[in-house]
């Protein structure tokens, strides 16, 4: 039952007794009388969740320690629980308070009636409650009055005829309240206060103990409930509790600890007293402290039902664990006895141990850390800038904050709650200086390892005013509004200290505040707003900025505070939850998923965010000797947990709120790590379970990180000490130091030319900002512009060759940056020739003596146009162009180190462009980079782009690792692979970050060029074999430095690198990784439930591919040898591990499979009825022959055995089409296959038929040349090659090819083959999109062909078998229509428990009439058609060559740029 705000208990009783008309009588007189029926009516609607019948409560308890609610016969009370009414409530006449009669007893009766009503649910025969009025009406009952009430109550109980005084169990509550609150004072006063009250009550309790048998006595202190009520009132009937004049300073923490201690003291005294020694009597202290709920949840004062409920719930909780729930709603819910504990809790049945009897916890261990840093030297001279500050330069340390920095409880032993009040400043994470780093880990002790003369750290214990506090001016309990005062005091102390040089000494000051603000923020959200919080911090920082010279200020973000709830809510963790709720009510008293909790989380986040914004404003970076750096180590904190997953309280002080020495130590290490991490790349997540080592500064990054030295802008800070050149000019490129470089040059495309680097929205992107180019620009200095030349100028100020300003390649400012916008690999030779001529003729370059670094990046423009002429932009041609250019450099240029830089994956550009349609010029996609931006997702064209990209990258690696350019001592080409795996820069919302790109979303801006220069420089110093091949544009990169031991730019020789040789592949077998190998539990009767292991017989029909002619070299040099045992669909030679064929795969499921071919002889062909020159018209005859063979094979059970038949035909039909087009029409092709299938349908039961589509000729685009240009075998077997120059004939052939595929693909849906449950035809389309196999150089890969370049090798057959098998395990409508023919032994798919069957139309869940969906074709790098023999391979190559020449001529006449539309792409393909 809840009250309106401001309604007092008296007012409530007036409402219950008289109703509104009687409360406001005209005479102002109140005639209150208690009416129990009104209380009963009020409690009728009170939810009662308990189920007494389930507890089987029939047997009366003989001991108070097993007393069940159903045993209680009478509920009674003594003492005065009355609380005064709120002023202005209108409930009573405030001018005549003396008119109120019997108010104390009325309040008592209301509470006891409610409590009795709860008990009545367990024992319906409970008697009416009793309250003794005594003789006073004051709210604060005296000892004399309690004594009178006790005697009166005993008398009434004895005289009650309904009560068996000796046998019936009685529940008696003794209310008392303090006239002062000295229990909130420190220990000495508290002890005196407690003694006085115990003496006062002892006589009363002793009397009840002597006189009343079978009694359970609740001792309830209502002083704080009364105090809470008085917070909302100006006047009242009773005097307010006196505030104890404590002799020592009190804080919120000390009050919470003393309150908890007060409760513990009562419980300890009562637990060990005589009152709990008898079986028939017990006294239990029921804590009734105020809960400091958020204002929105606070009801003041408490109503009788709520007070009764709190007493009841307290009795339901074991002593030592009462009311520890965080959830405010739970505190308003009735608790029930359990099956395990159906009784009221006493000290004995709670297994309560008095504090003095509890086992002594082990002492708190200090946590030291091993210090392993080697470089501990200070700067050579005292630095004048904070941005070059080394740890050893720090001479003074200070700190500001709250109780965490004050060290409250840091050294307290487990269980010693009182010691949380001790401020262990010597252990404080950010400023403590007890002992040394080996035993105590703090920031101060870390810095003392660098400078043992450090001053300002705190030692020992004590508050901020003690001598040991020194410059640790944190104040326990402080909020942000007290931070300015701390700052001013700290400044005054430093100025007054004669042992330091205030003006000259460098200082570290750590500021950490905000926890207390958040813990109390719900009580005054306006005062605790993020804006006020950051304003308070600003006032403190302004003081430091104005008054403190030479200071590095750590501003530590407020911690993420909600994980504290995990510790609080874990029942298995022993924490003083009453203290926790007092210290942090706005975090711990909120319900899960409540709006208030969400508001707190957001406020916490805003505190952190606004703090960072304050520092990012730059207002504290106006002086070179002062900075403030945000350290975000506490931004995202997880609660440490034990190995069992329970929140680990061993990281906290005994109050479970403050840090103990272990958490102080780990926080110190995390803070130190943050100080060394660059701004923008600091660790924001902490897992304190792991003890991290102390991070060390290094030669590359020896300074404390500031905003300026963290390279956040376009400039960079370089701290290299090894900057000297070689003692004499080196003669070997392998002994080349950065300072030896005298000339820089660059070759490439728009990226190196600098297009769009500084362009803004609306600017002309054709402007070439060559002075900002990552590899060749020399604008300004390294502090403002990061480029390779500016880096090298740090080593050699006389460097030349770099470009400045803007201009095209012919401008004087371009100098040796000879990159041309839009250039492709075919243009590279021309650039090289121009560059060589310029270097030879320019008097600024000593061509023969100067050492040169030449950076080459090419390929992106080729990929933008590759789809317009994939032969022109083939990997083979790319290889040739690149090789020719490097060959010229190698031949012509002495003393040169060439950086060959991988181009960026075009998919990065594609994602940025297409995922930002509002920012990027979508209508210009085909003009900007057609072949990258226009293909659809998962399209054939996009797969080809990926294939070409990988081929280009492979070519570059192959060329460099060939050793071709390592034949001279003064020349080397080094592949710098930092762009090989570029990470897409993304925003927090997951969208690509366009801030790294020019307005066209294609070109890179200065932000990206800055990162490219840093990454290239780092690559140049990294040894081969260990070079970084990834780039995160948003990541931090330290400016790398040469070292004494490794001073050279790295080449293969000074890296001790051996170019790798590829291991020879011994066979084309596959590894079998499938676990689901079992057959059906019984032989299936339906083909739609057919598992691989159910197959008993394999057979095949087809042409030379299935015969496997020429699959392996013959000892007799007979190329026509039929290697049927290696045939992709029917061969059974060896095992799967050595020969990949469909039967060898099926053998893994059923080793007894029949029908496969072996060897080369006629009598081992098995059920392979294919013939060398077979065409579609031969299929009916092959079908008849196959049926005959199956029926005549005695080991085959025709009716029961399941048969798998694979049919592939059409290669010879295509080769001979030109001779007689009418005979090789699509209709005839399909008709013959249908006739063959009809024969099989009529003659064979239990059959699964694979019909494999003929390959696509359109993808056969490359001409290998050489020995395979036009062998006689091709002309003889494939007469269509004679007509390859006839474009009309070529188009007709392609049309036929597509029609054959299209018509045959419909077979899966033919109704005529769906009439039987044991027969299915499934088309396998993996040949639909076909490409000539490419080698790493981009040429035709002849390993897929036999020696005659016509038939296919064992490798080709293996890849076909894999493709067929994987198709069989893919649903109809979703089958792969191309193949990944790259070598991999683990490409075989596996059936799964969810999909164990071979797929048919029906089990693919497609309706027979459904048109097949376009499959998600997977196009891979270097996909191949190891399936058509030379008849197809060379035919396609020659046809393509003819088409290419015609189209190329058309393009030259009609296209002003290299981009074409999709329709032209389709035509050329």
PDB file of C-alpha atoms in Angstrom, residues 1241 1306-1316 1408:
ATOM      1  CA  UNK A1241      14.055 -44.233 -67.590  1.00  0.00           C
ATOM      2  CA  UNK A1306      15.667 -27.299 -68.207  1.00  0.00           C
ATOM      3  CA  UNK A1307      16.033 -31.078 -67.914  1.00  0.00           C
ATOM      4  CA  UNK A1308      15.900 -30.870 -64.115  1.00  0.00           C
ATOM      5  CA  UNK A1309      12.361 -29.531 -64.442  1.00  0.00           C
ATOM      6  CA  UNK A1310      11.013 -31.929 -67.048  1.00  0.00           C
ATOM      7  CA  UNK A1311       7.825 -33.486 -65.794  1.00  0.00           C
ATOM      8  CA  UNK A1312       8.381 -36.692 -67.769  1.00  0.00           C
ATOM      9  CA  UNK A1313      11.238 -37.711 -65.436  1.00  0.00           C
ATOM     10  CA  UNK A1314       9.351 -36.969 -62.218  1.00  0.00           C
ATOM     11  CA  UNK A1315       6.756 -39.730 -62.504  1.00  0.00           C
ATOM     12  CA  UNK A1316       8.853 -42.331 -60.716  1.00  0.00           C
ATOM     13  CA  UNK A1408       8.496 -28.413 -60.912  1.00  0.00           C
TER      14      UNK A1408
END
